[in-house]
């Protein structure tokens, strides 16, 4: 009797961690922790778990710009292809530029991001014969550890909440994914330079777009565009753009390489450079 009772428990992990979704439909983990592209969230839930299972992704991202460096480890958990919970830590190293800005050489801004996403309706894979996309709503609570410095440069606060709505449509026959996100934010450079400023202190809608073409089962190419608010009088903030190649080695490992055009950051123009990310999950 004891052996018979133990049998269902042995099958429990297989049922809850099935990795049953199609390769590539988990995307990667976005720089602020959400499942999606590198710059913008998608309506897809992180991980490969189906509606009866749990999935997860962990990733490390590094961006090298002429005057700055950004690194960002993060993790996202998908629950039953409905709910996503995420965390990311962003470290923004000012290098020698920090000294020129009066912050000290190698000064680093640190930003923690807690996120949640809820799929409202639609299924990107199974709704191929319907016009509507998969739609999700999400939020990201961001907290920056450099309150005194942020206020000195004109930011109004060191923590805040972004709210966004994402719509993702997958065209399986054409191997194309399209995503549009509308984000309400007052974050300066994602929150690295705080939130709000002398020019604006209201949440404003910002459009984020991404598209990808799956060349084969394992390789996708695409581009992303992210509008940014421009709240601080001392430094212009530009929109971000990237072009990327994603390699889905297996459902457990993916690599993303991109070229990021970030424009002007903290008085330094023409910030552009490579973006590399490794994602591990199920």
PDB file of C-alpha atoms in Angstrom:
ATOM      1  CA  UNK A   1       0.000   0.000   0.000  1.00  0.00           C
ATOM      2  CA  UNK A   2       2.842   2.410   0.784  1.00  0.00           C
ATOM      3  CA  UNK A   3       4.493   1.781  -2.604  1.00  0.00           C
ATOM      4  CA  UNK A   4       1.217   2.342  -4.433  1.00  0.00           C
ATOM      5  CA  UNK A   5       0.633   5.630  -2.604  1.00  0.00           C
ATOM      6  CA  UNK A   6       4.106   6.925  -3.499  1.00  0.00           C
ATOM      7  CA  UNK A   7       3.698   6.453  -7.270  1.00  0.00           C
ATOM      8  CA  UNK A   8       1.674   9.657  -7.954  1.00  0.00           C
ATOM      9  CA  UNK A   9       4.237  11.740  -6.050  1.00  0.00           C
ATOM     10  CA  UNK A  10       7.023  10.497  -8.324  1.00  0.00           C
ATOM     11  CA  UNK A  11       5.098  11.759 -11.368  1.00  0.00           C
ATOM     12  CA  UNK A  12       4.361  15.176  -9.814  1.00  0.00           C
ATOM     13  CA  UNK A  13       7.526  16.975 -11.022  1.00  0.00           C
ATOM     14  CA  UNK A  14       7.010  15.798 -14.611  1.00  0.00           C
ATOM     15  CA  UNK A  15       3.465  17.130 -14.613  1.00  0.00           C
ATOM     16  CA  UNK A  16       4.372  20.542 -13.189  1.00  0.00           C
ATOM     17  CA  UNK A  17       7.564  21.157 -15.166  1.00  0.00           C
ATOM     18  CA  UNK A  18       6.657  19.953 -18.643  1.00  0.00           C
ATOM     19  CA  UNK A  19       8.448  22.580 -20.858  1.00  0.00           C
ATOM     20  CA  UNK A  20       5.641  21.916 -23.309  1.00  0.00           C
ATOM     21  CA  UNK A  21       5.551  25.170 -25.271  1.00  0.00           C
ATOM     22  CA  UNK A  22       7.199  25.621 -28.675  1.00  0.00           C
ATOM     23  CA  UNK A  23      10.906  26.423 -28.855  1.00  0.00           C
ATOM     24  CA  UNK A  24      11.428  30.197 -28.879  1.00  0.00           C
ATOM     25  CA  UNK A  25       7.978  31.120 -27.509  1.00  0.00           C
ATOM     26  CA  UNK A  26       9.464  31.897 -24.080  1.00  0.00           C
ATOM     27  CA  UNK A  27      11.535  34.665 -25.629  1.00  0.00           C
ATOM     28  CA  UNK A  28      14.451  35.747 -23.459  1.00  0.00           C
ATOM     29  CA  UNK A  29      14.467  37.748 -20.219  1.00  0.00           C
ATOM     30  CA  UNK A  30      14.209  41.506 -20.784  1.00  0.00           C
ATOM     31  CA  UNK A  31      16.810  43.841 -19.242  1.00  0.00           C
ATOM     32  CA  UNK A  32      14.394  44.773 -16.435  1.00  0.00           C
ATOM     33  CA  UNK A  33      13.507  41.121 -15.770  1.00  0.00           C
ATOM     34  CA  UNK A  34      10.275  40.489 -17.688  1.00  0.00           C
ATOM     35  CA  UNK A  35       9.894  37.763 -20.286  1.00  0.00           C
ATOM     36  CA  UNK A  36      10.148  39.146 -23.800  1.00  0.00           C
ATOM     37  CA  UNK A  37      12.858  40.725 -25.917  1.00  0.00           C
ATOM     38  CA  UNK A  38      15.994  42.398 -24.669  1.00  0.00           C
ATOM     39  CA  UNK A  39      14.520  45.900 -24.345  1.00  0.00           C
ATOM     40  CA  UNK A  40      10.771  45.424 -24.084  1.00  0.00           C
ATOM     41  CA  UNK A  41       8.347  42.977 -22.445  1.00  0.00           C
ATOM     42  CA  UNK A  42       6.143  40.678 -24.509  1.00  0.00           C
ATOM     43  CA  UNK A  43       2.698  39.369 -23.606  1.00  0.00           C
ATOM     44  CA  UNK A  44       4.200  35.870 -23.552  1.00  0.00           C
ATOM     45  CA  UNK A  45       4.834  34.399 -20.108  1.00  0.00           C
ATOM     46  CA  UNK A  46       8.444  33.527 -19.214  1.00  0.00           C
ATOM     47  CA  UNK A  47       9.573  29.901 -19.340  1.00  0.00           C
ATOM     48  CA  UNK A  48       8.235  26.981 -21.356  1.00  0.00           C
ATOM     49  CA  UNK A  49       5.548  25.820 -18.922  1.00  0.00           C
ATOM     50  CA  UNK A  50       2.068  25.195 -20.362  1.00  0.00           C
ATOM     51  CA  UNK A  51      -1.213  26.143 -18.684  1.00  0.00           C
ATOM     52  CA  UNK A  52      -0.797  23.107 -16.398  1.00  0.00           C
ATOM     53  CA  UNK A  53       2.845  23.720 -15.518  1.00  0.00           C
ATOM     54  CA  UNK A  54       5.504  26.059 -14.186  1.00  0.00           C
ATOM     55  CA  UNK A  55       8.414  27.514 -16.159  1.00  0.00           C
ATOM     56  CA  UNK A  56      11.372  29.719 -15.286  1.00  0.00           C
ATOM     57  CA  UNK A  57      14.251  31.611 -16.870  1.00  0.00           C
ATOM     58  CA  UNK A  58      17.441  33.072 -15.406  1.00  0.00           C
ATOM     59  CA  UNK A  59      19.729  35.322 -17.388  1.00  0.00           C
ATOM     60  CA  UNK A  60      22.769  37.523 -17.321  1.00  0.00           C
ATOM     61  CA  UNK A  61      23.063  40.566 -19.589  1.00  0.00           C
ATOM     62  CA  UNK A  62      26.011  42.863 -20.288  1.00  0.00           C
ATOM     63  CA  UNK A  63      26.048  46.048 -22.385  1.00  0.00           C
ATOM     64  CA  UNK A  64      29.232  47.906 -23.237  1.00  0.00           C
ATOM     65  CA  UNK A  65      28.940  51.549 -24.296  1.00  0.00           C
ATOM     66  CA  UNK A  66      31.727  54.057 -25.063  1.00  0.00           C
ATOM     67  CA  UNK A  67      31.413  55.807 -21.671  1.00  0.00           C
ATOM     68  CA  UNK A  68      29.400  53.372 -19.554  1.00  0.00           C
ATOM     69  CA  UNK A  69      28.797  49.678 -18.849  1.00  0.00           C
ATOM     70  CA  UNK A  70      25.547  48.000 -17.833  1.00  0.00           C
ATOM     71  CA  UNK A  71      25.206  44.539 -16.314  1.00  0.00           C
ATOM     72  CA  UNK A  72      21.948  42.924 -15.289  1.00  0.00           C
ATOM     73  CA  UNK A  73      21.299  39.462 -13.806  1.00  0.00           C
ATOM     74  CA  UNK A  74      17.650  38.502 -13.509  1.00  0.00           C
ATOM     75  CA  UNK A  75      15.119  35.723 -13.087  1.00  0.00           C
ATOM     76  CA  UNK A  76      11.495  35.238 -14.200  1.00  0.00           C
ATOM     77  CA  UNK A  77       9.025  32.535 -13.153  1.00  0.00           C
ATOM     78  CA  UNK A  78       5.941  31.652 -15.205  1.00  0.00           C
ATOM     79  CA  UNK A  79       2.960  30.091 -13.437  1.00  0.00           C
ATOM     80  CA  UNK A  80       0.569  28.034 -15.588  1.00  0.00           C
ATOM     81  CA  UNK A  81       1.135  30.258 -18.646  1.00  0.00           C
ATOM     82  CA  UNK A  82      -0.932  32.910 -16.885  1.00  0.00           C
ATOM     83  CA  UNK A  83       1.157  34.749 -14.265  1.00  0.00           C
ATOM     84  CA  UNK A  84       4.781  35.862 -14.352  1.00  0.00           C
ATOM     85  CA  UNK A  85       6.921  37.044 -11.424  1.00  0.00           C
ATOM     86  CA  UNK A  86      10.367  38.527 -12.031  1.00  0.00           C
ATOM     87  CA  UNK A  87      13.379  40.185 -10.442  1.00  0.00           C
ATOM     88  CA  UNK A  88      16.362  41.983 -11.969  1.00  0.00           C
ATOM     89  CA  UNK A  89      19.321  43.925 -10.632  1.00  0.00           C
ATOM     90  CA  UNK A  90      20.839  46.595 -12.861  1.00  0.00           C
ATOM     91  CA  UNK A  91      24.328  47.911 -12.233  1.00  0.00           C
ATOM     92  CA  UNK A  92      25.311  50.954 -14.300  1.00  0.00           C
ATOM     93  CA  UNK A  93      29.043  51.601 -14.090  1.00  0.00           C
ATOM     94  CA  UNK A  94      30.043  55.158 -15.018  1.00  0.00           C
ATOM     95  CA  UNK A  95      33.747  54.223 -15.299  1.00  0.00           C
ATOM     96  CA  UNK A  96      36.069  57.170 -15.848  1.00  0.00           C
ATOM     97  CA  UNK A  97      33.058  59.274 -16.872  1.00  0.00           C
ATOM     98  CA  UNK A  98      31.927  59.270 -13.249  1.00  0.00           C
ATOM     99  CA  UNK A  99      34.916  61.377 -12.314  1.00  0.00           C
ATOM    100  CA  UNK A 100      34.192  63.915 -15.057  1.00  0.00           C
ATOM    101  CA  UNK A 101      30.601  64.135 -13.802  1.00  0.00           C
ATOM    102  CA  UNK A 102      31.811  64.757 -10.233  1.00  0.00           C
ATOM    103  CA  UNK A 103      30.671  61.329  -8.981  1.00  0.00           C
ATOM    104  CA  UNK A 104      34.058  59.666  -8.663  1.00  0.00           C
ATOM    105  CA  UNK A 105      35.759  57.180 -10.963  1.00  0.00           C
ATOM    106  CA  UNK A 106      33.837  53.900 -11.278  1.00  0.00           C
ATOM    107  CA  UNK A 107      30.709  55.231  -9.549  1.00  0.00           C
ATOM    108  CA  UNK A 108      27.890  52.704 -10.041  1.00  0.00           C
ATOM    109  CA  UNK A 109      24.147  53.272  -9.975  1.00  0.00           C
ATOM    110  CA  UNK A 110      22.227  50.228  -8.684  1.00  0.00           C
ATOM    111  CA  UNK A 111      18.599  49.527  -9.543  1.00  0.00           C
ATOM    112  CA  UNK A 112      16.431  46.639  -8.286  1.00  0.00           C
ATOM    113  CA  UNK A 113      13.305  45.751 -10.252  1.00  0.00           C
ATOM    114  CA  UNK A 114      10.438  43.540  -9.034  1.00  0.00           C
ATOM    115  CA  UNK A 115       7.920  42.653 -11.739  1.00  0.00           C
ATOM    116  CA  UNK A 116       4.584  40.932 -12.219  1.00  0.00           C
ATOM    117  CA  UNK A 117       2.662  40.166 -15.406  1.00  0.00           C
ATOM    118  CA  UNK A 118      -0.821  38.736 -16.001  1.00  0.00           C
ATOM    119  CA  UNK A 119      -1.992  37.278 -19.316  1.00  0.00           C
ATOM    120  CA  UNK A 120      -5.472  38.696 -19.887  1.00  0.00           C
ATOM    121  CA  UNK A 121      -6.605  36.889 -23.034  1.00  0.00           C
ATOM    122  CA  UNK A 122      -5.457  35.355 -26.283  1.00  0.00           C
ATOM    123  CA  UNK A 123      -2.914  32.645 -27.022  1.00  0.00           C
ATOM    124  CA  UNK A 124      -0.070  33.502 -29.394  1.00  0.00           C
ATOM    125  CA  UNK A 125       0.296  29.890 -30.559  1.00  0.00           C
ATOM    126  CA  UNK A 126      -3.242  28.488 -30.617  1.00  0.00           C
ATOM    127  CA  UNK A 127      -5.099  31.587 -31.868  1.00  0.00           C
ATOM    128  CA  UNK A 128      -3.632  31.423 -35.383  1.00  0.00           C
ATOM    129  CA  UNK A 129      -7.100  31.546 -36.965  1.00  0.00           C
ATOM    130  CA  UNK A 130      -8.111  34.620 -34.948  1.00  0.00           C
ATOM    131  CA  UNK A 131      -7.080  38.232 -35.514  1.00  0.00           C
ATOM    132  CA  UNK A 132      -6.541  39.189 -31.883  1.00  0.00           C
ATOM    133  CA  UNK A 133      -3.135  38.886 -30.222  1.00  0.00           C
ATOM    134  CA  UNK A 134      -2.139  37.580 -26.830  1.00  0.00           C
ATOM    135  CA  UNK A 135      -2.489  40.474 -24.369  1.00  0.00           C
ATOM    136  CA  UNK A 136      -0.947  40.905 -20.927  1.00  0.00           C
ATOM    137  CA  UNK A 137      -0.724  43.668 -18.337  1.00  0.00           C
ATOM    138  CA  UNK A 138       2.316  44.117 -16.133  1.00  0.00           C
ATOM    139  CA  UNK A 139       4.017  46.284 -13.545  1.00  0.00           C
ATOM    140  CA  UNK A 140       7.614  46.843 -12.474  1.00  0.00           C
ATOM    141  CA  UNK A 141       8.511  48.305  -9.100  1.00  0.00           C
ATOM    142  CA  UNK A 142      11.935  49.946  -9.347  1.00  0.00           C
ATOM    143  CA  UNK A 143      14.158  51.042  -6.471  1.00  0.00           C
ATOM    144  CA  UNK A 144      17.459  52.888  -6.879  1.00  0.00           C
ATOM    145  CA  UNK A 145      20.025  52.904  -4.061  1.00  0.00           C
ATOM    146  CA  UNK A 146      21.510  56.338  -4.928  1.00  0.00           C
ATOM    147  CA  UNK A 147      18.820  58.657  -3.571  1.00  0.00           C
ATOM    148  CA  UNK A 148      21.094  61.601  -2.645  1.00  0.00           C
ATOM    149  CA  UNK A 149      22.879  61.634  -6.009  1.00  0.00           C
ATOM    150  CA  UNK A 150      19.617  61.319  -7.925  1.00  0.00           C
ATOM    151  CA  UNK A 151      18.088  64.310  -6.182  1.00  0.00           C
ATOM    152  CA  UNK A 152      21.268  66.319  -6.811  1.00  0.00           C
ATOM    153  CA  UNK A 153      20.915  65.806 -10.569  1.00  0.00           C
ATOM    154  CA  UNK A 154      17.241  66.801 -10.515  1.00  0.00           C
ATOM    155  CA  UNK A 155      15.336  63.506 -10.149  1.00  0.00           C
ATOM    156  CA  UNK A 156      12.270  63.737  -7.916  1.00  0.00           C
ATOM    157  CA  UNK A 157      12.452  60.254  -6.372  1.00  0.00           C
ATOM    158  CA  UNK A 158      14.557  57.091  -6.149  1.00  0.00           C
ATOM    159  CA  UNK A 159      11.746  54.527  -6.511  1.00  0.00           C
ATOM    160  CA  UNK A 160       8.614  54.262  -8.623  1.00  0.00           C
ATOM    161  CA  UNK A 161       6.328  51.898 -10.534  1.00  0.00           C
ATOM    162  CA  UNK A 162       6.047  51.378 -14.303  1.00  0.00           C
ATOM    163  CA  UNK A 163       2.792  49.926 -15.652  1.00  0.00           C
ATOM    164  CA  UNK A 164       2.519  48.446 -19.150  1.00  0.00           C
ATOM    165  CA  UNK A 165       0.222  46.594 -21.529  1.00  0.00           C
ATOM    166  CA  UNK A 166       1.733  44.255 -24.144  1.00  0.00           C
ATOM    167  CA  UNK A 167       0.167  42.649 -27.217  1.00  0.00           C
ATOM    168  CA  UNK A 168       2.014  39.851 -29.014  1.00  0.00           C
ATOM    169  CA  UNK A 169       1.015  38.183 -32.282  1.00  0.00           C
ATOM    170  CA  UNK A 170       2.797  35.098 -33.592  1.00  0.00           C
ATOM    171  CA  UNK A 171       2.393  34.202 -37.279  1.00  0.00           C
ATOM    172  CA  UNK A 172       3.531  30.587 -37.341  1.00  0.00           C
ATOM    173  CA  UNK A 173       3.206  30.104 -41.105  1.00  0.00           C
ATOM    174  CA  UNK A 174       5.487  33.084 -41.750  1.00  0.00           C
ATOM    175  CA  UNK A 175       7.719  32.453 -38.684  1.00  0.00           C
ATOM    176  CA  UNK A 176       7.218  36.071 -37.578  1.00  0.00           C
ATOM    177  CA  UNK A 177       6.550  37.514 -34.128  1.00  0.00           C
ATOM    178  CA  UNK A 178       5.310  41.087 -33.626  1.00  0.00           C
ATOM    179  CA  UNK A 179       4.920  42.867 -30.309  1.00  0.00           C
ATOM    180  CA  UNK A 180       3.698  46.272 -29.161  1.00  0.00           C
ATOM    181  CA  UNK A 181       3.932  47.523 -25.575  1.00  0.00           C
ATOM    182  CA  UNK A 182       2.497  50.703 -24.110  1.00  0.00           C
ATOM    183  CA  UNK A 183       4.353  51.672 -20.927  1.00  0.00           C
ATOM    184  CA  UNK A 184       3.353  54.385 -18.446  1.00  0.00           C
ATOM    185  CA  UNK A 185       6.540  55.618 -16.817  1.00  0.00           C
ATOM    186  CA  UNK A 186       8.549  58.568 -15.552  1.00  0.00           C
ATOM    187  CA  UNK A 187      11.798  56.608 -15.252  1.00  0.00           C
ATOM    188  CA  UNK A 188      15.018  58.329 -16.320  1.00  0.00           C
ATOM    189  CA  UNK A 189      17.193  55.880 -18.306  1.00  0.00           C
ATOM    190  CA  UNK A 190      15.087  52.906 -17.081  1.00  0.00           C
ATOM    191  CA  UNK A 191      15.326  54.295 -13.517  1.00  0.00           C
ATOM    192  CA  UNK A 192      19.129  54.316 -13.441  1.00  0.00           C
ATOM    193  CA  UNK A 193      18.931  58.122 -13.052  1.00  0.00           C
ATOM    194  CA  UNK A 194      15.852  58.055 -10.840  1.00  0.00           C
ATOM    195  CA  UNK A 195      12.290  59.054 -11.642  1.00  0.00           C
ATOM    196  CA  UNK A 196      10.740  62.332 -12.711  1.00  0.00           C
ATOM    197  CA  UNK A 197      12.576  65.620 -12.956  1.00  0.00           C
ATOM    198  CA  UNK A 198      12.450  69.349 -13.451  1.00  0.00           C
ATOM    199  CA  UNK A 199      11.043  69.012 -16.974  1.00  0.00           C
ATOM    200  CA  UNK A 200       8.313  66.484 -16.161  1.00  0.00           C
ATOM    201  CA  UNK A 201       7.099  64.542 -13.122  1.00  0.00           C
ATOM    202  CA  UNK A 202       4.113  62.683 -14.540  1.00  0.00           C
ATOM    203  CA  UNK A 203       3.756  59.146 -15.829  1.00  0.00           C
ATOM    204  CA  UNK A 204       3.679  59.422 -19.608  1.00  0.00           C
ATOM    205  CA  UNK A 205       2.778  56.760 -22.189  1.00  0.00           C
ATOM    206  CA  UNK A 206       5.786  55.414 -24.107  1.00  0.00           C
ATOM    207  CA  UNK A 207       5.568  53.029 -27.078  1.00  0.00           C
ATOM    208  CA  UNK A 208       7.844  49.984 -27.325  1.00  0.00           C
ATOM    209  CA  UNK A 209       7.933  47.833 -30.473  1.00  0.00           C
ATOM    210  CA  UNK A 210       9.693  44.599 -31.365  1.00  0.00           C
ATOM    211  CA  UNK A 211       9.669  42.146 -34.237  1.00  0.00           C
ATOM    212  CA  UNK A 212      11.466  38.888 -34.899  1.00  0.00           C
ATOM    213  CA  UNK A 213      11.801  36.497 -37.810  1.00  0.00           C
ATOM    214  CA  UNK A 214      12.617  32.875 -37.018  1.00  0.00           C
ATOM    215  CA  UNK A 215      15.027  31.843 -39.761  1.00  0.00           C
ATOM    216  CA  UNK A 216      14.850  28.239 -38.591  1.00  0.00           C
ATOM    217  CA  UNK A 217      13.887  26.445 -35.369  1.00  0.00           C
ATOM    218  CA  UNK A 218      16.964  27.727 -33.559  1.00  0.00           C
ATOM    219  CA  UNK A 219      17.844  31.180 -34.953  1.00  0.00           C
ATOM    220  CA  UNK A 220      15.852  34.425 -34.894  1.00  0.00           C
ATOM    221  CA  UNK A 221      16.764  37.912 -36.057  1.00  0.00           C
ATOM    222  CA  UNK A 222      14.911  41.096 -35.284  1.00  0.00           C
ATOM    223  CA  UNK A 223      14.820  44.643 -33.997  1.00  0.00           C
ATOM    224  CA  UNK A 224      13.377  46.609 -31.090  1.00  0.00           C
ATOM    225  CA  UNK A 225      12.474  50.253 -30.532  1.00  0.00           C
ATOM    226  CA  UNK A 226      11.779  51.821 -27.155  1.00  0.00           C
ATOM    227  CA  UNK A 227      10.547  55.356 -26.569  1.00  0.00           C
ATOM    228  CA  UNK A 228      11.970  57.082 -23.492  1.00  0.00           C
ATOM    229  CA  UNK A 229      10.720  60.043 -21.448  1.00  0.00           C
ATOM    230  CA  UNK A 230      12.891  63.166 -21.265  1.00  0.00           C
ATOM    231  CA  UNK A 231      12.450  64.458 -17.719  1.00  0.00           C
ATOM    232  CA  UNK A 232      15.821  65.908 -16.678  1.00  0.00           C
ATOM    233  CA  UNK A 233      16.907  69.358 -17.795  1.00  0.00           C
ATOM    234  CA  UNK A 234      20.634  68.707 -17.361  1.00  0.00           C
ATOM    235  CA  UNK A 235      20.764  65.818 -19.851  1.00  0.00           C
ATOM    236  CA  UNK A 236      18.722  64.881 -22.919  1.00  0.00           C
ATOM    237  CA  UNK A 237      17.340  61.332 -23.025  1.00  0.00           C
ATOM    238  CA  UNK A 238      16.958  59.610 -26.402  1.00  0.00           C
ATOM    239  CA  UNK A 239      14.899  56.637 -27.535  1.00  0.00           C
ATOM    240  CA  UNK A 240      16.661  53.257 -27.705  1.00  0.00           C
ATOM    241  CA  UNK A 241      16.951  50.937 -30.705  1.00  0.00           C
ATOM    242  CA  UNK A 242      18.585  47.553 -31.160  1.00  0.00           C
ATOM    243  CA  UNK A 243      19.013  44.863 -33.793  1.00  0.00           C
ATOM    244  CA  UNK A 244      19.579  41.330 -32.531  1.00  0.00           C
ATOM    245  CA  UNK A 245      20.304  37.700 -33.290  1.00  0.00           C
ATOM    246  CA  UNK A 246      18.924  35.098 -30.863  1.00  0.00           C
ATOM    247  CA  UNK A 247      20.166  31.508 -30.820  1.00  0.00           C
ATOM    248  CA  UNK A 248      17.833  29.023 -29.117  1.00  0.00           C
ATOM    249  CA  UNK A 249      20.277  26.180 -28.543  1.00  0.00           C
ATOM    250  CA  UNK A 250      17.673  24.146 -26.643  1.00  0.00           C
ATOM    251  CA  UNK A 251      14.687  25.014 -24.468  1.00  0.00           C
ATOM    252  CA  UNK A 252      17.179  25.256 -21.628  1.00  0.00           C
ATOM    253  CA  UNK A 253      19.771  27.573 -23.189  1.00  0.00           C
ATOM    254  CA  UNK A 254      19.561  30.635 -25.436  1.00  0.00           C
ATOM    255  CA  UNK A 255      22.070  33.302 -26.448  1.00  0.00           C
ATOM    256  CA  UNK A 256      21.284  36.811 -27.665  1.00  0.00           C
ATOM    257  CA  UNK A 257      23.703  39.224 -29.331  1.00  0.00           C
ATOM    258  CA  UNK A 258      22.569  42.740 -30.250  1.00  0.00           C
ATOM    259  CA  UNK A 259      23.816  46.158 -31.242  1.00  0.00           C
ATOM    260  CA  UNK A 260      22.262  48.872 -29.077  1.00  0.00           C
ATOM    261  CA  UNK A 261      21.839  52.513 -30.075  1.00  0.00           C
ATOM    262  CA  UNK A 262      21.133  54.373 -26.820  1.00  0.00           C
ATOM    263  CA  UNK A 263      21.787  57.962 -27.937  1.00  0.00           C
ATOM    264  CA  UNK A 264      22.684  60.462 -25.243  1.00  0.00           C
ATOM    265  CA  UNK A 265      23.065  59.297 -21.610  1.00  0.00           C
ATOM    266  CA  UNK A 266      23.928  61.724 -18.795  1.00  0.00           C
ATOM    267  CA  UNK A 267      25.410  64.369 -21.144  1.00  0.00           C
ATOM    268  CA  UNK A 268      27.425  61.808 -23.142  1.00  0.00           C
ATOM    269  CA  UNK A 269      26.205  61.560 -26.776  1.00  0.00           C
ATOM    270  CA  UNK A 270      26.435  58.651 -29.210  1.00  0.00           C
ATOM    271  CA  UNK A 271      26.229  55.831 -26.689  1.00  0.00           C
ATOM    272  CA  UNK A 272      26.162  52.655 -28.772  1.00  0.00           C
ATOM    273  CA  UNK A 273      27.649  49.233 -28.412  1.00  0.00           C
ATOM    274  CA  UNK A 274      27.202  45.446 -28.073  1.00  0.00           C
ATOM    275  CA  UNK A 275      24.522  43.793 -25.971  1.00  0.00           C
ATOM    276  CA  UNK A 276      25.070  40.153 -24.917  1.00  0.00           C
ATOM    277  CA  UNK A 277      22.722  37.956 -22.927  1.00  0.00           C
ATOM    278  CA  UNK A 278      22.680  34.311 -21.821  1.00  0.00           C
ATOM    279  CA  UNK A 279      19.374  32.778 -20.699  1.00  0.00           C
ATOM    280  CA  UNK A 280      18.989  29.415 -18.948  1.00  0.00           C
ATOM    281  CA  UNK A 281      15.579  27.996 -18.109  1.00  0.00           C
ATOM    282  CA  UNK A 282      12.827  25.472 -18.692  1.00  0.00           C
TER     283      UNK A 282
END
